[in-house]
Coordinates of C-alpha atoms and ligand atoms in Angstrom, one line a residue:
M20 CA 56.4 -50.6 52.2
S21 CA 54.2 -48.5 54.5
F22 CA 54.6 -44.8 54.9
E23 CA 56.5 -45.3 58.1
E24 CA 58.8 -47.9 56.6
M25 CA 59.6 -45.7 53.5
W26 CA 60.2 -42.7 55.9
A27 CA 62.5 -44.8 58.1
A28 CA 64.5 -45.8 55.0
L29 CA 64.9 -42.3 53.7
L30 CA 65.4 -40.4 57.0
P31 CA 69.1 -41.4 57.6
V32 CA 70.2 -40.6 54.0
G33 CA 72.6 -37.6 54.3
R34 CA 71.6 -36.7 57.8
S35 CA 74.4 -35.0 59.9
A36 CA 74.9 -36.9 63.2
A37 CA 76.1 -33.6 64.7
T38 CA 73.3 -31.3 63.7
G39 CA 70.4 -33.6 62.4
G40 CA 70.4 -31.4 59.3
Y41 CA 70.7 -32.5 55.7
D42 CA 73.0 -31.5 52.8
R43 CA 71.2 -33.2 50.0
F44 CA 72.5 -31.2 47.0
V45 CA 71.5 -32.2 43.5
W46 CA 73.7 -35.0 42.1
T47 CA 75.9 -35.2 45.2
P48 CA 76.1 -38.6 47.0
S49 CA 73.2 -38.2 49.5
E50 CA 70.8 -36.8 46.8
L51 CA 71.9 -39.6 44.4
E52 CA 71.1 -42.1 47.2
C53 CA 67.7 -40.5 47.5
R54 CA 67.2 -40.8 43.8
A55 CA 68.1 -44.5 44.0
W56 CA 65.6 -44.9 46.8
F57 CA 63.0 -43.3 44.6
L58 CA 63.7 -45.7 41.7
D59 CA 63.5 -48.7 44.0
E60 CA 60.1 -47.6 45.4
A61 CA 58.8 -46.9 41.9
R62 CA 59.9 -50.2 40.6
A63 CA 58.6 -52.0 43.7
R64 CA 55.2 -50.6 42.6
S65 CA 55.7 -51.5 38.9
L66 CA 55.6 -47.9 38.0
D67 CA 57.0 -46.9 34.6
V68 CA 60.2 -44.8 35.4
E69 CA 61.0 -41.9 33.1
P70 CA 64.0 -39.7 33.7
D71 CA 63.4 -36.5 31.7
G72 CA 65.9 -34.4 29.7
N73 CA 66.3 -31.9 32.5
G74 CA 67.4 -34.0 35.5
N75 CA 63.9 -34.6 36.9
L76 CA 62.6 -38.1 37.5
F77 CA 59.0 -39.4 36.9
A78 CA 57.3 -42.7 37.7
W79 CA 54.0 -43.5 36.0
W80 CA 51.0 -45.7 36.9
Y81 CA 49.4 -46.0 33.5
P82 CA 45.7 -47.0 33.2
S83 CA 44.9 -50.5 31.7
S84 CA 43.4 -48.6 28.7
G85 CA 46.9 -47.5 27.8
R86 CA 45.9 -43.8 27.9
R87 CA 49.0 -41.6 28.1
D88 CA 47.5 -38.1 28.1
G89 CA 45.7 -36.0 30.8
A90 CA 48.0 -37.3 33.5
V91 CA 47.7 -36.3 37.1
L92 CA 51.1 -35.7 38.5
T93 CA 52.1 -35.5 42.2
G94 CA 55.4 -35.5 44.0
S95 CA 57.9 -32.9 45.1
H96 CA 61.7 -32.7 45.4
L97 CA 64.5 -34.6 47.3
D98 CA 67.2 -32.0 47.5
S99 CA 67.6 -29.8 50.6
V100 CA 69.0 -26.5 51.6
P101 CA 72.3 -26.7 53.5
G102 CA 71.5 -28.0 57.0
G103 CA 67.9 -28.5 55.9
G104 CA 65.1 -30.4 57.6
A105 CA 63.9 -33.9 56.8
F106 CA 60.4 -33.1 55.5
D107 CA 60.8 -30.2 53.0
G108 CA 60.5 -32.1 49.7
P109 CA 60.7 -35.8 50.8
L110 CA 57.4 -35.7 52.6
G111 CA 55.6 -35.0 49.2
V112 CA 57.4 -37.9 47.5
V113 CA 56.9 -40.5 50.2
S114 CA 53.3 -39.4 50.6
A115 CA 52.8 -39.8 46.8
F116 CA 53.9 -43.5 46.9
A117 CA 51.8 -44.1 50.1
A118 CA 48.8 -42.5 48.4
I119 CA 49.2 -44.8 45.4
D120 CA 49.3 -47.8 47.8
L121 CA 46.1 -46.6 49.4
L122 CA 44.3 -46.2 46.0
R123 CA 45.4 -49.7 45.1
A124 CA 44.3 -51.1 48.5
R125 CA 40.9 -49.6 47.8
G126 CA 40.7 -51.2 44.3
I127 CA 40.8 -47.8 42.6
E128 CA 42.1 -48.0 39.0
P129 CA 43.0 -44.7 37.3
D130 CA 41.3 -43.7 34.1
R131 CA 44.2 -41.3 33.5
P132 CA 48.0 -41.8 34.1
L133 CA 49.0 -41.0 37.6
G134 CA 52.6 -39.9 38.1
V135 CA 55.1 -39.2 40.9
G136 CA 57.6 -36.5 40.0
V137 CA 60.9 -35.6 41.7
F138 CA 62.1 -32.2 40.5
A139 CA 65.9 -31.4 40.5
E140 CA 67.5 -28.6 42.4
E141 CA 64.3 -27.2 43.9
E142 CA 66.2 -25.4 46.6
G143 CA 68.9 -24.0 44.3
A144 CA 71.4 -24.9 46.9
R145 CA 74.1 -26.1 44.5
F146 CA 73.6 -24.0 41.4
G147 CA 71.9 -20.9 42.8
V148 CA 68.6 -20.9 41.0
A149 CA 65.6 -22.4 42.9
C150 CA 63.2 -24.8 41.2
L151 CA 65.8 -25.3 38.4
G152 CA 64.4 -28.6 37.2
S153 CA 60.8 -27.3 37.0
R154 CA 61.9 -24.0 35.4
L155 CA 63.8 -26.0 32.7
L156 CA 60.8 -28.3 32.1
S157 CA 58.4 -25.4 31.7
G158 CA 60.8 -23.1 29.8
A159 CA 61.0 -20.6 32.7
I160 CA 64.8 -20.3 32.3
D161 CA 67.0 -20.0 29.3
P162 CA 68.7 -23.4 28.8
A163 CA 72.0 -21.6 27.9
R164 CA 71.9 -19.8 31.2
A165 CA 71.1 -23.0 33.1
R166 CA 74.0 -24.9 31.4
A167 CA 76.4 -22.2 32.5
L168 CA 75.3 -22.0 36.2
T169 CA 78.2 -23.1 38.4
D170 CA 78.4 -24.7 41.9
G171 CA 80.9 -23.8 44.7
E172 CA 83.7 -25.7 42.9
G173 CA 83.1 -24.0 39.6
L174 CA 81.5 -27.1 38.0
T175 CA 78.7 -26.1 35.5
Y176 CA 75.2 -27.6 35.5
A177 CA 76.0 -28.8 32.0
A178 CA 79.0 -30.8 33.2
V179 CA 77.4 -32.2 36.2
A180 CA 74.2 -33.1 34.4
E181 CA 76.2 -34.9 31.7
E182 CA 78.1 -36.8 34.4
N183 CA 74.7 -38.0 35.6
G184 CA 73.3 -39.1 32.2
V185 CA 71.5 -35.9 31.2
D186 CA 72.5 -34.5 27.7
P187 CA 73.2 -30.8 28.3
A188 CA 72.3 -30.0 24.7
G189 CA 68.8 -31.4 25.4
I190 CA 67.8 -29.4 28.5
G191 CA 64.9 -27.0 28.2
R192 CA 61.2 -26.8 27.8
D193 CA 59.7 -30.2 27.2
D194 CA 56.4 -29.8 25.3
D195 CA 56.0 -33.5 24.8
L196 CA 56.1 -34.2 28.6
L197 CA 54.1 -31.1 29.5
G198 CA 51.5 -32.1 26.8
R199 CA 50.9 -35.3 28.7
I200 CA 50.3 -33.7 32.1
G201 CA 46.8 -32.4 32.9
C202 CA 47.5 -31.1 36.4
Y203 CA 50.1 -31.2 39.3
V204 CA 49.3 -31.5 43.0
E205 CA 52.2 -31.2 45.4
L206 CA 52.0 -32.2 49.1
H207 CA 54.5 -30.3 51.3
V208 CA 55.2 -29.9 54.9
E209 CA 53.9 -26.5 56.1
Q210 CA 56.7 -23.9 56.5
G211 CA 55.1 -21.9 59.2
R212 CA 52.6 -22.4 62.0
A213 CA 49.2 -21.4 60.5
L214 CA 47.9 -25.0 60.7
A215 CA 49.5 -25.8 64.1
P216 CA 46.5 -25.0 66.3
G217 CA 43.8 -26.7 64.2
T218 CA 43.8 -29.1 61.4
P219 CA 46.5 -31.5 60.0
V220 CA 46.1 -30.5 56.3
G221 CA 45.6 -27.2 54.5
V222 CA 45.4 -26.1 50.9
A223 CA 47.5 -23.4 49.3
S224 CA 45.9 -20.3 47.8
A225 CA 49.0 -18.6 46.6
I226 CA 52.8 -18.2 46.8
I227 CA 53.8 -14.6 47.6
P228 CA 56.3 -12.8 45.3
H229 CA 59.9 -13.8 46.1
G230 CA 63.3 -13.7 44.6
R231 CA 67.0 -14.0 45.3
W232 CA 69.8 -11.6 44.3
R233 CA 73.6 -11.8 44.6
L234 CA 75.5 -8.9 46.0
D235 CA 79.3 -8.7 45.2
F236 CA 81.4 -6.4 47.3
T237 CA 84.8 -5.9 45.7
G238 CA 87.7 -4.2 47.6
E239 CA 91.4 -4.9 47.8
G240 CA 93.0 -7.9 49.5
N241 CA 95.9 -6.9 51.7
H242 CA 97.9 -7.7 54.8
A243 CA 95.9 -7.7 58.1
G244 CA 98.8 -6.3 60.1
T245 CA 100.7 -3.9 57.9
T246 CA 97.9 -2.1 56.2
R247 CA 96.9 1.2 57.8
L248 CA 93.2 1.7 58.4
I249 CA 93.3 4.7 56.1
D250 CA 94.7 2.6 53.3
R251 CA 92.2 -0.3 53.5
R252 CA 89.5 -1.1 50.9
D253 CA 87.9 -3.8 53.1
P254 CA 84.7 -5.3 51.6
M255 CA 83.6 -6.7 54.9
L256 CA 82.7 -3.3 56.2
P257 CA 80.0 -2.2 53.7
F258 CA 78.9 -5.9 53.6
A259 CA 78.3 -5.9 57.4
S260 CA 76.4 -2.7 57.4
T261 CA 74.2 -3.9 54.5
V262 CA 73.1 -7.0 56.5
L263 CA 71.6 -4.6 59.1
A264 CA 70.3 -2.3 56.4
A265 CA 68.4 -5.2 54.8
R266 CA 66.5 -5.9 58.0
A267 CA 65.6 -2.2 58.3
S268 CA 64.6 -2.0 54.7
A269 CA 62.3 -5.0 55.1
D270 CA 60.7 -3.4 58.1
R271 CA 60.1 -0.3 56.0
H272 CA 58.6 -2.1 53.1
D273 CA 56.5 -4.7 54.8
S274 CA 58.6 -7.5 53.3
V275 CA 61.2 -10.0 54.6
A276 CA 64.8 -9.9 53.6
T277 CA 67.5 -12.5 54.5
I278 CA 71.2 -12.3 53.7
G279 CA 72.9 -15.7 53.5
K280 CA 75.3 -17.9 51.6
V281 CA 78.2 -15.5 52.3
R282 CA 81.5 -16.2 50.6
I283 CA 84.6 -14.3 51.8
V284 CA 87.5 -14.4 49.4
P285 CA 90.2 -15.5 49.9
G286 CA 89.1 -16.0 53.5
G287 CA 92.4 -16.1 55.4
V288 CA 92.6 -14.9 59.0
N289 CA 95.6 -12.5 58.5
A290 CA 94.5 -11.0 55.2
I291 CA 91.9 -8.3 54.4
P292 CA 89.5 -10.0 52.0
S293 CA 89.5 -8.8 48.4
A294 CA 85.8 -9.6 47.9
V295 CA 82.6 -10.7 49.7
S296 CA 79.7 -12.2 47.8
A297 CA 76.4 -12.6 49.6
W298 CA 72.8 -13.6 48.6
L299 CA 69.7 -11.5 49.4
D300 CA 66.4 -13.4 49.6
S301 CA 63.4 -11.1 49.7
R302 CA 59.7 -11.8 49.7
G303 CA 56.7 -9.7 50.3
P304 CA 52.9 -9.1 49.8
D305 CA 53.4 -7.6 46.3
E306 CA 56.1 -6.9 43.7
R307 CA 56.4 -3.3 44.8
S308 CA 57.4 -4.2 48.4
V309 CA 60.0 -6.7 47.2
R310 CA 61.5 -4.4 44.5
A311 CA 61.6 -1.5 47.0
T312 CA 63.4 -3.6 49.5
V313 CA 66.0 -4.8 47.0
S314 CA 66.7 -1.3 45.6
D315 CA 67.0 0.1 49.2
V316 CA 69.5 -2.6 50.0
L317 CA 71.5 -1.9 46.9
E318 CA 71.4 1.9 47.5
H319 CA 72.7 1.4 51.0
A320 CA 75.4 -1.1 49.9
R321 CA 76.7 1.2 47.2
A322 CA 76.8 4.2 49.6
A323 CA 78.5 2.2 52.3
G324 CA 80.9 0.8 49.7
L325 CA 81.8 4.3 48.5
G326 CA 83.0 5.2 52.0
H327 CA 85.5 2.3 51.8
G328 CA 86.5 2.3 48.2
V329 CA 84.5 -0.8 47.6
S330 CA 82.4 -1.4 44.6
V331 CA 79.1 -3.2 44.8
E332 CA 77.3 -5.1 42.1
L333 CA 73.8 -6.7 42.3
T334 CA 72.7 -9.6 40.1
E335 CA 69.2 -10.9 40.0
E336 CA 69.3 -14.7 40.1
S337 CA 65.6 -15.4 40.1
Y338 CA 62.4 -13.6 40.8
T339 CA 59.0 -15.2 40.9
E340 CA 55.9 -13.1 40.7
V341 CA 52.9 -13.9 42.9
V342 CA 51.5 -17.3 42.1
D343 CA 47.8 -17.8 42.4
F344 CA 47.0 -21.5 42.3
N345 CA 44.4 -22.5 39.7
L346 CA 41.0 -21.7 41.4
E347 CA 39.0 -24.5 39.7
L348 CA 41.6 -27.1 40.7
R349 CA 41.9 -25.7 44.2
D350 CA 38.1 -25.8 44.7
R351 CA 38.0 -29.3 43.4
V352 CA 40.8 -30.3 45.9
V353 CA 39.0 -28.6 48.8
K354 CA 35.8 -30.5 47.8
A355 CA 37.6 -33.8 47.6
L356 CA 39.1 -33.2 51.1
G357 CA 35.6 -32.3 52.4
G358 CA 34.9 -36.1 52.3
V359 CA 37.9 -36.9 54.5
R360 CA 36.4 -36.8 58.0
A361 CA 39.7 -37.1 59.8
L362 CA 40.6 -33.6 58.6
G363 CA 37.9 -31.6 60.2
G364 CA 38.1 -28.2 58.3
V365 CA 40.5 -27.5 55.5
P366 CA 42.0 -24.1 55.7
V367 CA 43.2 -22.4 52.5
L368 CA 46.3 -20.3 53.1
P369 CA 49.1 -18.5 51.2
T370 CA 52.7 -19.4 51.6
G371 CA 56.0 -17.5 51.7
A372 CA 57.9 -20.5 50.3
G373 CA 58.6 -21.1 46.6
H374 CA 57.7 -24.5 45.1
D375 CA 57.9 -26.4 41.9
A376 CA 54.1 -26.2 41.9
G377 CA 54.4 -22.4 41.7
I378 CA 56.7 -22.5 38.7
L379 CA 54.6 -25.1 36.9
S380 CA 51.4 -23.1 37.5
A381 CA 52.5 -21.0 34.6
V382 CA 52.0 -23.9 32.2
L383 CA 49.4 -26.2 33.9
P384 CA 46.8 -26.2 36.6
T385 CA 48.6 -26.9 39.9
A386 CA 47.6 -27.1 43.6
M387 CA 49.3 -27.7 46.9
L388 CA 48.4 -29.5 50.1
F389 CA 50.2 -28.5 53.3
V390 CA 50.8 -30.9 56.3
R391 CA 50.9 -29.4 59.8
N392 CA 54.3 -28.6 61.2
P393 CA 54.0 -28.1 64.9
T394 CA 57.3 -26.3 65.2
G395 CA 56.6 -24.1 62.2
V396 CA 60.3 -24.2 61.5
S397 CA 61.6 -25.1 58.0
H398 CA 65.0 -25.1 56.3
A399 CA 66.5 -26.3 59.6
P400 CA 66.7 -29.5 61.6
A401 CA 63.7 -28.6 63.8
E402 CA 61.4 -28.9 60.8
H403 CA 58.8 -31.5 61.8
A404 CA 55.5 -33.2 61.1
E405 CA 53.9 -35.8 63.4
T406 CA 53.3 -39.2 61.9
D407 CA 49.5 -39.0 62.5
D408 CA 49.5 -35.7 60.5
C409 CA 51.6 -37.2 57.8
L410 CA 49.2 -40.1 57.5
A411 CA 46.3 -37.7 57.4
G412 CA 48.2 -36.0 54.6
V413 CA 48.5 -39.3 52.7
E414 CA 44.7 -39.9 53.2
A415 CA 44.0 -36.4 51.9
L416 CA 46.3 -36.8 48.9
A417 CA 44.8 -40.2 48.1
S418 CA 41.3 -38.6 48.1
V419 CA 42.4 -35.8 45.9
L420 CA 44.1 -38.2 43.4
A421 CA 41.2 -40.6 43.4
D422 CA 38.9 -37.8 42.3
L423 CA 41.4 -36.4 39.7
V424 CA 42.3 -39.7 38.0
R425 CA 38.6 -40.4 37.2
G426 CA 37.2 -39.8 33.7
Ligands
HGY515 O1 63.1 -21.2 49.1 C1 61.9 -21.6 49.1 O2 61.0 -20.8 49.3 C2 61.6 -23.0 48.9 O3 61.7 -23.7 50.0 N1 62.5 -23.6 47.9
MN516 MN1 62.5 -25.5 50.8
MN517 MN1 60.2 -27.7 49.3
MN518 MN1 59.3 -26.3 46.8

């Protein structure tokens, strides 16, 4: 199947007819359908499929020598944020298969194993921690904590993983698999407009510090009609003022702050809620700016809560320090792209988005390629990449892989 045919097959899976957005949450029907698509494409290429012990999937093209170590891994993720776009994740996986097809069409045989990976729960949309699959693989999260993570229905990662053939007792750092991988290169749609005016493909220099925290506002549920204002402990009020305060705090600390995934409990129309939980996503040029933003937000929330008899708790779900991609690998990638005339220049740029490549950079050399997104929008249906630019991305990835699988 060509890139276009693979893309056409995957595009409709889990797409909302009303919004054009995707809700492909790990191990829910639409993401499972994407996993089935992945296995079909891998088998169609006689790749050796390997589900790991953490819910991730791998498909290997082994060299005729039988060599199993020093593998070059590419790929990305198939899950999405709620109402997400079509390209964030899947573009890296489809491009990986298309790049393998290009290498084979050019008669290139790898000296090292070449793998395509799909990492579980990269967006953290179901269980709350981003890049959960690559964090488990690399030992970046305590397996006991991961097992206990729950989704919106209160189902644990352990229970859902078990339902899907993953032994919860076995999740955690996988030294055997890590020991077989020499480097990881992830192609991803750009989540911004830095490439828009110029070239179809860029290379990542770094991922800026970013994290997510959960804020819990606890008040007192009561009748919406019979409870005097003076007697209310309504968590909505300090919550609402904290949303505005988060924006002001980000402005003050040269960061960004987003409040989302709000849950109002119990959520009736004619009842004052007893609790509101909301998630704060903050990112910035350095750890100081992010930490200052978060502590400002918490300080404001607590002060606002006091005025309404509402308590406020903050829980850090995940924080990822700045990730500088491996310089040697990055330079080798830029050099390999230099030979791809269709690209023109190859800008090197940082990103504000987290990626599995960022998590894995703690345990192996990783690099990222970005494909131009003319809208610059991501995590929303307007996320886009033109087919020509996607094909330029495949050409670029194939050139990088052809260089890395030698020797
Ligand atoms: O949230 C992120 O930055 C990434 O898209 N998972
Ligand atoms: Mn994303
Ligand atoms: Mn992504
Ligand atoms: Mn990612």
